PDB file of C-alpha atoms in Angstrom:
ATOM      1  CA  UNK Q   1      21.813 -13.307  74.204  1.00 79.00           C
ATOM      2  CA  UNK Q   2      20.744  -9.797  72.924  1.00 87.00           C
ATOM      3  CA  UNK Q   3      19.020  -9.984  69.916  1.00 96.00           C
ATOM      4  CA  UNK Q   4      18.371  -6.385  67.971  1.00 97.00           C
ATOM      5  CA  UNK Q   5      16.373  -6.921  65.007  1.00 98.00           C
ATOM      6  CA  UNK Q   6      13.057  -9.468  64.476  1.00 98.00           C
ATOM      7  CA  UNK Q   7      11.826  -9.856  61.777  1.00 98.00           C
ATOM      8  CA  UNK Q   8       8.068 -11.424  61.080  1.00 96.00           C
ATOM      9  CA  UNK Q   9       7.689 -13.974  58.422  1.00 95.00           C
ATOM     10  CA  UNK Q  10       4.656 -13.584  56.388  1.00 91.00           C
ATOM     11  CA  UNK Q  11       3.735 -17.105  55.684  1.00 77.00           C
ATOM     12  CA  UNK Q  12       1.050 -17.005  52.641  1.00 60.00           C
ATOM     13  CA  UNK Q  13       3.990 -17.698  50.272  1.00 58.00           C
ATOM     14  CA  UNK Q  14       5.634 -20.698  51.487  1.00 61.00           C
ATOM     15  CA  UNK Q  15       4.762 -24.767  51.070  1.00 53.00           C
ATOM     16  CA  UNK Q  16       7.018 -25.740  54.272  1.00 57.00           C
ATOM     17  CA  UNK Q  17       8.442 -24.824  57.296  1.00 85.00           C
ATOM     18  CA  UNK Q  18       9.004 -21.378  57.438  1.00 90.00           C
ATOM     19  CA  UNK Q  19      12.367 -21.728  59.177  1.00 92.00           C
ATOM     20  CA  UNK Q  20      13.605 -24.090  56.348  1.00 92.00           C
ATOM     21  CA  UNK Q  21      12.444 -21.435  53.824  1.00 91.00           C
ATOM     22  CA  UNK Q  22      13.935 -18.978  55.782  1.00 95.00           C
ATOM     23  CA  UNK Q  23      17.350 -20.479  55.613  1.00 95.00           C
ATOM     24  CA  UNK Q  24      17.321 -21.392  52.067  1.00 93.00           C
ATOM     25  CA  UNK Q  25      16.496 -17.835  51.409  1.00 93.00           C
ATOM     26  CA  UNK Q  26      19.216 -16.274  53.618  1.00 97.00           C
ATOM     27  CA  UNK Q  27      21.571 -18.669  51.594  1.00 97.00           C
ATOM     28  CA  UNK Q  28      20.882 -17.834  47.770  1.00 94.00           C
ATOM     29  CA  UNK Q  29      22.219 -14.282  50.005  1.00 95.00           C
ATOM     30  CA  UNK Q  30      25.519 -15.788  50.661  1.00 97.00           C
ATOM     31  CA  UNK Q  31      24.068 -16.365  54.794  1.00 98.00           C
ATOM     32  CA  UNK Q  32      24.212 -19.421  56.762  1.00 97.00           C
ATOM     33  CA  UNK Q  33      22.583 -19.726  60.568  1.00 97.00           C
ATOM     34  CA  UNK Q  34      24.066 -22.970  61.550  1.00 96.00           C
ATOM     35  CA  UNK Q  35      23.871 -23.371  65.557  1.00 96.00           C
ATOM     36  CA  UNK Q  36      22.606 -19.685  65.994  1.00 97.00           C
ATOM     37  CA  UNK Q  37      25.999 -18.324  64.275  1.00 98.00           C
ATOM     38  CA  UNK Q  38      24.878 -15.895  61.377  1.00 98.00           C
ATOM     39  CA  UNK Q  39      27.372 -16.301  59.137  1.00 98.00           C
ATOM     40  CA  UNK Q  40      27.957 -14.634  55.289  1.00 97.00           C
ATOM     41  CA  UNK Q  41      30.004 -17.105  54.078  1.00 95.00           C
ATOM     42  CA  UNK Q  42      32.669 -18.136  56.458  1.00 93.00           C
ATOM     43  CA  UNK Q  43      33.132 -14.772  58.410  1.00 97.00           C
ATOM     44  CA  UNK Q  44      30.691 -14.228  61.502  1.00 97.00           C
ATOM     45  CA  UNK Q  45      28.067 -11.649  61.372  1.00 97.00           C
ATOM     46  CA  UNK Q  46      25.920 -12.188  64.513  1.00 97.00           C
ATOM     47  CA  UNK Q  47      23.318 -14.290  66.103  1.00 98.00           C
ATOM     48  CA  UNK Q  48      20.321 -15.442  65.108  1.00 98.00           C
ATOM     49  CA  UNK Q  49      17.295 -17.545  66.112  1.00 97.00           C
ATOM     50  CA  UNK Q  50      13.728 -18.745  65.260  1.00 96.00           C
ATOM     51  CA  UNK Q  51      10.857 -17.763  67.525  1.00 95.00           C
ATOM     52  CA  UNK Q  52       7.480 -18.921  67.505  1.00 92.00           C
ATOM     53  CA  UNK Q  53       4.300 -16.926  66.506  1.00 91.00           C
ATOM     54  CA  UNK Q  54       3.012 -16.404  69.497  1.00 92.00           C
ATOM     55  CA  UNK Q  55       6.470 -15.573  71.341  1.00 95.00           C
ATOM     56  CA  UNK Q  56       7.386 -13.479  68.843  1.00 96.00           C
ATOM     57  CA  UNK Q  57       4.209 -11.073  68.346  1.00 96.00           C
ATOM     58  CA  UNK Q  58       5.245 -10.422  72.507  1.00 95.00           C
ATOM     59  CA  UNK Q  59       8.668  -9.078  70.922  1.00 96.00           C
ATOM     60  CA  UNK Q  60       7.078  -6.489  68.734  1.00 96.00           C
ATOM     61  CA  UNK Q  61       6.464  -3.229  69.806  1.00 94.00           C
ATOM     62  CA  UNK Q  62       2.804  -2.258  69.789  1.00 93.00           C
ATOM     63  CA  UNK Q  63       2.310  -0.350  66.376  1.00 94.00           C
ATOM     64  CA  UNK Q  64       3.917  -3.699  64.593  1.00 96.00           C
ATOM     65  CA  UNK Q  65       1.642  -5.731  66.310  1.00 96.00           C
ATOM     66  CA  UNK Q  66      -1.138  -3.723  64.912  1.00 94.00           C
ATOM     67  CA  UNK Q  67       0.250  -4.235  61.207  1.00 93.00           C
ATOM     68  CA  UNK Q  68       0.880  -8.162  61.726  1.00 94.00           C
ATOM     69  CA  UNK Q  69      -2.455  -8.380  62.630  1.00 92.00           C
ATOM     70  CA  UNK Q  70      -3.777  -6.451  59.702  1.00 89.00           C
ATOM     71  CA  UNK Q  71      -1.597  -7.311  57.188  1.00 85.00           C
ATOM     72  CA  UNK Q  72      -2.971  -6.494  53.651  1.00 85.00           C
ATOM     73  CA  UNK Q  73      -3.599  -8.483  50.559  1.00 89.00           C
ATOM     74  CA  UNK Q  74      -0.195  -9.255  49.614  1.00 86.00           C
ATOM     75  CA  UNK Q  75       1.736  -9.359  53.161  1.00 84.00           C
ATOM     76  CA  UNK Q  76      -0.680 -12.779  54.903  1.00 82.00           C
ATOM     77  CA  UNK Q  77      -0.578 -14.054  58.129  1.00 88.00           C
ATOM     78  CA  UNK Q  78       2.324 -14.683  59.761  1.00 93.00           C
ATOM     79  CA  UNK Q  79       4.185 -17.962  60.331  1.00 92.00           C
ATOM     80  CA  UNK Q  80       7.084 -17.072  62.847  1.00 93.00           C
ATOM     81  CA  UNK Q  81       9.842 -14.851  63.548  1.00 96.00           C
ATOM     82  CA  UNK Q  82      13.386 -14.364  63.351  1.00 97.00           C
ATOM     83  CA  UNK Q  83      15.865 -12.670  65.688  1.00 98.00           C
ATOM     84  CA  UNK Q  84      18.791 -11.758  64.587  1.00 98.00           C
ATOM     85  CA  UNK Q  85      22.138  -9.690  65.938  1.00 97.00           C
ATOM     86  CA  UNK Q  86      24.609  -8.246  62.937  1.00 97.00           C
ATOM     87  CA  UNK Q  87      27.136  -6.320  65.996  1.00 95.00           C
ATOM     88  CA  UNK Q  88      29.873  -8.501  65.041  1.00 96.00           C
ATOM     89  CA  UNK Q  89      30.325  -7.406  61.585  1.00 96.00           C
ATOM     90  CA  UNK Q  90      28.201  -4.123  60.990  1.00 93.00           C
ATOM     91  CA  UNK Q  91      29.115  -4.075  57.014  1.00 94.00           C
ATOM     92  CA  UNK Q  92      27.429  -7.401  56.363  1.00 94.00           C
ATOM     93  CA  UNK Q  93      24.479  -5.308  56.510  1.00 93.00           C
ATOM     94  CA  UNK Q  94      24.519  -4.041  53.506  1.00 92.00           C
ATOM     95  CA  UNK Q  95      23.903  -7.407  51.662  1.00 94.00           C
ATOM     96  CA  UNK Q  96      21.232  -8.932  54.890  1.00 96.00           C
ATOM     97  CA  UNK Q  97      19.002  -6.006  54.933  1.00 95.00           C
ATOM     98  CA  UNK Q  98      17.742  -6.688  51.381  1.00 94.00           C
ATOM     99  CA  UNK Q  99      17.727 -10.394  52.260  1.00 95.00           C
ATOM    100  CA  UNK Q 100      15.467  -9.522  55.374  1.00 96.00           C
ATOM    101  CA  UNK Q 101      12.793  -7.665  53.602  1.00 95.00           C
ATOM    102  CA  UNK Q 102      12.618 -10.153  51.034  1.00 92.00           C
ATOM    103  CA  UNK Q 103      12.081 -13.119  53.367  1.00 93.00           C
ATOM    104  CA  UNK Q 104       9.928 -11.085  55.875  1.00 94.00           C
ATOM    105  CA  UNK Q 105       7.140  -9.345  53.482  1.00 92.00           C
ATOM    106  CA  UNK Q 106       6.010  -8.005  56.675  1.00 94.00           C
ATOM    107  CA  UNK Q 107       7.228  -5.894  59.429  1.00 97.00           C
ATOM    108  CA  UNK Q 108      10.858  -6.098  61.098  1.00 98.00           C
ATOM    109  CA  UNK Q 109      11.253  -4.307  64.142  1.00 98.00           C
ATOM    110  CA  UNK Q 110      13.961  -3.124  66.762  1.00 97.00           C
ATOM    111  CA  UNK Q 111      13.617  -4.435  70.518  1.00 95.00           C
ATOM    112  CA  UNK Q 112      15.977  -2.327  71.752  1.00 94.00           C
ATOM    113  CA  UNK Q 113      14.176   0.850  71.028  1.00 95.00           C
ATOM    114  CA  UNK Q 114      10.566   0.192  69.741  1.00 94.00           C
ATOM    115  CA  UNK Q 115      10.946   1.306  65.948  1.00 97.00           C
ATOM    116  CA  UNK Q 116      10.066  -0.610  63.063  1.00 97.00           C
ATOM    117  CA  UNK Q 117       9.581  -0.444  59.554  1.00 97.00           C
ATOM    118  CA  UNK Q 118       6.694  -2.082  57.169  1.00 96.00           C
ATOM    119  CA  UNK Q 119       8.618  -4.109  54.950  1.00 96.00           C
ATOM    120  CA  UNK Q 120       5.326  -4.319  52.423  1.00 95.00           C
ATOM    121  CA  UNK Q 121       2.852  -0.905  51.477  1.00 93.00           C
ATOM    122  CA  UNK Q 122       1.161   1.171  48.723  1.00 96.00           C
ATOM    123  CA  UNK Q 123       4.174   2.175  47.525  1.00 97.00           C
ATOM    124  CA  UNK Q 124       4.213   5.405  44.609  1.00 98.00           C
ATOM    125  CA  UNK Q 125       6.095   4.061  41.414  1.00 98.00           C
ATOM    126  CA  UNK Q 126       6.585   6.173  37.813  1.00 98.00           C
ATOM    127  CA  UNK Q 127       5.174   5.371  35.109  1.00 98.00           C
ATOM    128  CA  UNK Q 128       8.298   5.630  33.315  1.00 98.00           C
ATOM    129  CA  UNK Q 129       9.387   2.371  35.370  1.00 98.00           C
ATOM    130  CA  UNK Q 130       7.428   0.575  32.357  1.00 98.00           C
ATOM    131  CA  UNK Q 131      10.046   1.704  29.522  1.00 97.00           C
ATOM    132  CA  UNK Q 132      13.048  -0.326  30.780  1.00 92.00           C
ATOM    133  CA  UNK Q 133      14.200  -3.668  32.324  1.00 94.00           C
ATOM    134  CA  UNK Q 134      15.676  -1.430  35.097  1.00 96.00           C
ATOM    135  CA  UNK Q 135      12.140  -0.567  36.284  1.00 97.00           C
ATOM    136  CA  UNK Q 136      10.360  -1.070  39.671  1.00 98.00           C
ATOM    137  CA  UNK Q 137      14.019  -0.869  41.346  1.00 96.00           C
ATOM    138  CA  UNK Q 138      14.741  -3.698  38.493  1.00 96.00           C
ATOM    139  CA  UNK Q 139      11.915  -5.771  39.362  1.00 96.00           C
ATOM    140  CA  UNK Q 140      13.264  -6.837  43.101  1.00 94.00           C
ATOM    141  CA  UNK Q 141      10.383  -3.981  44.550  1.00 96.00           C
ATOM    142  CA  UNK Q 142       7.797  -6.796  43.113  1.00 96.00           C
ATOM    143  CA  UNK Q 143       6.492  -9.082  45.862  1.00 92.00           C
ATOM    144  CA  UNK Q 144       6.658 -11.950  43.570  1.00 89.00           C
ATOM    145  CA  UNK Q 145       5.998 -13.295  40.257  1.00 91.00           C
ATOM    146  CA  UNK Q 146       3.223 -15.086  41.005  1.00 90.00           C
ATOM    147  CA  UNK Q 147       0.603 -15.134  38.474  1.00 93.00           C
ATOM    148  CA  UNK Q 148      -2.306 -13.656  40.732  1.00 92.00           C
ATOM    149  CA  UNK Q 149       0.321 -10.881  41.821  1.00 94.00           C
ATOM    150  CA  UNK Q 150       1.729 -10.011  38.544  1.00 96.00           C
ATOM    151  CA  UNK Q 151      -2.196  -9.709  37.289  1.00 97.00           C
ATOM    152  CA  UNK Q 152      -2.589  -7.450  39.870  1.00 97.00           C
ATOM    153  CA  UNK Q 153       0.151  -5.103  39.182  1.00 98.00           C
ATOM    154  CA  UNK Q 154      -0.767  -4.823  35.133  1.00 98.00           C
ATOM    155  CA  UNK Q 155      -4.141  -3.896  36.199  1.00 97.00           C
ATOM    156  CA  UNK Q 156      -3.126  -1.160  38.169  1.00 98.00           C
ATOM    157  CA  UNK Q 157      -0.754  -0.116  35.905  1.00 98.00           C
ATOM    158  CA  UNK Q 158      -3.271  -0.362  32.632  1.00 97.00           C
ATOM    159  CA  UNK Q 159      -5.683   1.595  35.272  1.00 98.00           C
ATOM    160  CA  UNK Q 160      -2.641   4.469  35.677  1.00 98.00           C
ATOM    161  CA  UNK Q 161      -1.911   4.231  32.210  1.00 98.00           C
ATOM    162  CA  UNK Q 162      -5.506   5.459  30.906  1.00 97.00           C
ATOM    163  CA  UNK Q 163      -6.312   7.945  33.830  1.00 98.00           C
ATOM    164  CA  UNK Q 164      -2.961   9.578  32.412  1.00 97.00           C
ATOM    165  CA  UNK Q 165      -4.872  10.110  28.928  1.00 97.00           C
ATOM    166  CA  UNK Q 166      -3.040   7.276  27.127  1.00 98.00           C
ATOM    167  CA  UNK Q 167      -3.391   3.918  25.715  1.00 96.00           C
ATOM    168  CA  UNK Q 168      -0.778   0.395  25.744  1.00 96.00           C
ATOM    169  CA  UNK Q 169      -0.818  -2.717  26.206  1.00 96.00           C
ATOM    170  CA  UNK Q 170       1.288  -4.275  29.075  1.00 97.00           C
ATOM    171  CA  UNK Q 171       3.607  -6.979  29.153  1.00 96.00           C
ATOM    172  CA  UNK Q 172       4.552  -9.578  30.834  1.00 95.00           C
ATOM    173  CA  UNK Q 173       8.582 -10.719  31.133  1.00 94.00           C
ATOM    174  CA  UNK Q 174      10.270 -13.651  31.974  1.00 92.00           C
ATOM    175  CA  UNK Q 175      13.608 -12.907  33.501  1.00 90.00           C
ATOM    176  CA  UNK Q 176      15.341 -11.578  36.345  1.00 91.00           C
ATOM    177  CA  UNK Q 177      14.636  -7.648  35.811  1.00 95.00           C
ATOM    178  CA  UNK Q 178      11.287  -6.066  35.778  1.00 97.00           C
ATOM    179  CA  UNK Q 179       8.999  -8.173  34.509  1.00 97.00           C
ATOM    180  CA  UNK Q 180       6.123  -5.768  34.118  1.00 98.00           C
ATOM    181  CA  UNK Q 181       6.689  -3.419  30.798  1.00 97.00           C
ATOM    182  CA  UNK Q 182       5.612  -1.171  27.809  1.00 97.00           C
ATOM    183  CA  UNK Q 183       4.512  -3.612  25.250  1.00 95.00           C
ATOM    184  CA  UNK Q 184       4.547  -2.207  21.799  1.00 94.00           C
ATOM    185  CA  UNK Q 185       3.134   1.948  21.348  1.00 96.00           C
ATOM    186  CA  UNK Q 186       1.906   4.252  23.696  1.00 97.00           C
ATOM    187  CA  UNK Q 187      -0.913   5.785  22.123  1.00 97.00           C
ATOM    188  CA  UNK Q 188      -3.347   8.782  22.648  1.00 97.00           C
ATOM    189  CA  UNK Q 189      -6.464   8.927  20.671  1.00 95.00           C
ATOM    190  CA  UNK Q 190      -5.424   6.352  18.825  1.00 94.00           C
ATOM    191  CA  UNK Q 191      -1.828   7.828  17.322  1.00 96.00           C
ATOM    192  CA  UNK Q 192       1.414   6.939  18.454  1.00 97.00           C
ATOM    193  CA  UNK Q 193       3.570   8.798  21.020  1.00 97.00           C
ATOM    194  CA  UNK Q 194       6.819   9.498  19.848  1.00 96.00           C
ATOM    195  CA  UNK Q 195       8.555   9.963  22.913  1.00 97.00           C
ATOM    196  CA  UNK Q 196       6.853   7.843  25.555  1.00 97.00           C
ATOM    197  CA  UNK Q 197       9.708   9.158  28.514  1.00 97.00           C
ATOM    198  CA  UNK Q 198       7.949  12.457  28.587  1.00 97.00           C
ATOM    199  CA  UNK Q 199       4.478  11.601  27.811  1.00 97.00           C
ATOM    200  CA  UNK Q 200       4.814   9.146  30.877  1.00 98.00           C
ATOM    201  CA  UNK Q 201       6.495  11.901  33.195  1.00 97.00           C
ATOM    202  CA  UNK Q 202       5.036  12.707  36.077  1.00 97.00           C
ATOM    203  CA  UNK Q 203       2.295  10.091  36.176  1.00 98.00           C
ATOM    204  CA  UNK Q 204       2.597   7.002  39.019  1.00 98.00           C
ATOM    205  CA  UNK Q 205       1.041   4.080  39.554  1.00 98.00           C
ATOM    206  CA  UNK Q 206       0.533   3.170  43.390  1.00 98.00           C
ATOM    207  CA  UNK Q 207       0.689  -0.751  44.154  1.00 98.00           C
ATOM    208  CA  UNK Q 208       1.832  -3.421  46.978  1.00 97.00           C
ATOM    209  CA  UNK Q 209       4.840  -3.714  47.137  1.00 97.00           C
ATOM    210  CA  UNK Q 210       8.735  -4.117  48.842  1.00 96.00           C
ATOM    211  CA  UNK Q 211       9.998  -0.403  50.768  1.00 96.00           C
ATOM    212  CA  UNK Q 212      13.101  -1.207  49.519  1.00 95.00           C
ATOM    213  CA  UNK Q 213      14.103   2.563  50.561  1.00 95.00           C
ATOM    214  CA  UNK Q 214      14.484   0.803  53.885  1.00 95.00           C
ATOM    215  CA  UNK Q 215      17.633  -0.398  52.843  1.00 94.00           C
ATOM    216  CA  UNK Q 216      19.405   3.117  52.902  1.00 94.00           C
ATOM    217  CA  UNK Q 217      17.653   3.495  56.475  1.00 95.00           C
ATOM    218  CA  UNK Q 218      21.594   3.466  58.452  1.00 93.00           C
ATOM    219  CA  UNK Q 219      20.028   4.559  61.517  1.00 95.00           C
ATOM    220  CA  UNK Q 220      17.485   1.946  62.105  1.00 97.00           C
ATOM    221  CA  UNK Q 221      19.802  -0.597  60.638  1.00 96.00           C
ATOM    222  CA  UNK Q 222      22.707   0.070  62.442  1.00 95.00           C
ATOM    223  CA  UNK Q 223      23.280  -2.684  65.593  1.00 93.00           C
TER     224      UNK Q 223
END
């Protein structure tokens, strides 16, 4: 069996197996991998397996190994891989890719042709992305909502927020949007902005997070 895509597991998150995380993720997806059939609901989409760590670094092409091995603060060590084939039912794609690079936080890779992408990087956001629920691709660019994470993230942003000349406190949401907001005024020199879109335009704030522009990536995705 040909498998196209692997994808490496980044195991500082999980409590358990990996493999058993793995498939509970793939499932809140609509996915199922019982006996190697990938399945989105009942309708085949491929083949898939678990690999080992060691089995499946010698899968990787050598700039991915390089990035497993280095992974960054918020990416960790990984705990194993999985293969996977979507040729049966190319479409399904659409909704497994942003599965994938949710569950990977890492690197996934081709082994037909040697590319791959880094699922998790120092990623440019607006600072406009604070003004809405909608923001940070609606939260799902966030690695997590982990407390030391989230901390993270509203210090960089309170960091982005005063080199850009202004002043605000930062929130912190519960929910299933963008948890990281404007939290009352933005101010400069202590008065209040009136229109906080364009005071906020064209200043970013660069942090860890999901490339979720791999998702419109056809070419690399496509089996």
């Amino acid at each position: 069996m040909t498998y196209t895509f692997i994808a490496a597991i980044a195991g500082n998150h999980l409590n358990d197996a990996y493999s058993q995380w793995t498939v509970r993720k793939l499932a809140d997806y609509g996915f199922s991998t019982a006996n190697g059939d990938l399945k989105l609901n009942d309708s085949l989409v491929g083949f898939c397996k678990f690999v080992d760590r060691e089995a499946g670094r010698d899968l990787l092409p050598e700039g991915a190994r390089r990035l497993v091995d280095d992974p960054g603060p918020y990416s960790g060590p990984i705990a194993g891989y999985f293969q996977w084939t979507h040729t049966v039912d190319e479409s399904a794609a659409e909704r497994l890719v942003p599965a994938m690079l949710a569950i990977s936080r890492s690197v996934i890779a081709r082994t037909d042709n040697g590319e791959f992408r880094a699922v998790v990087r120092q990623i440019e956001f607006p600072l406009t992305d604070l003004l809405g629920k909608f923001g940070f691709h609606d939260g799902d660019a966030l690695l997590s909502r982990d407390d030391d994470y989230l901390a993270y993230v509203v210090g960089a942003v309170e960091a982005a927020v005063e080199a850009a000349g202004y002043a605000a406190h930062i929130g912190r949401y519960d929910g299933i949007h963008n948890p990281i907001r404007l939290a009352g005024d933005l101010e400069q020199s202590g008065k209040v902005i009136d229109d906080p879109s364009t005071a906020l335009e064209g200043h970013s704030v660069k942090i860890w997070a999901l490339d979720l522009e791999i998702v419109n990536d056809r070419e690399f995705w496509r089996d």
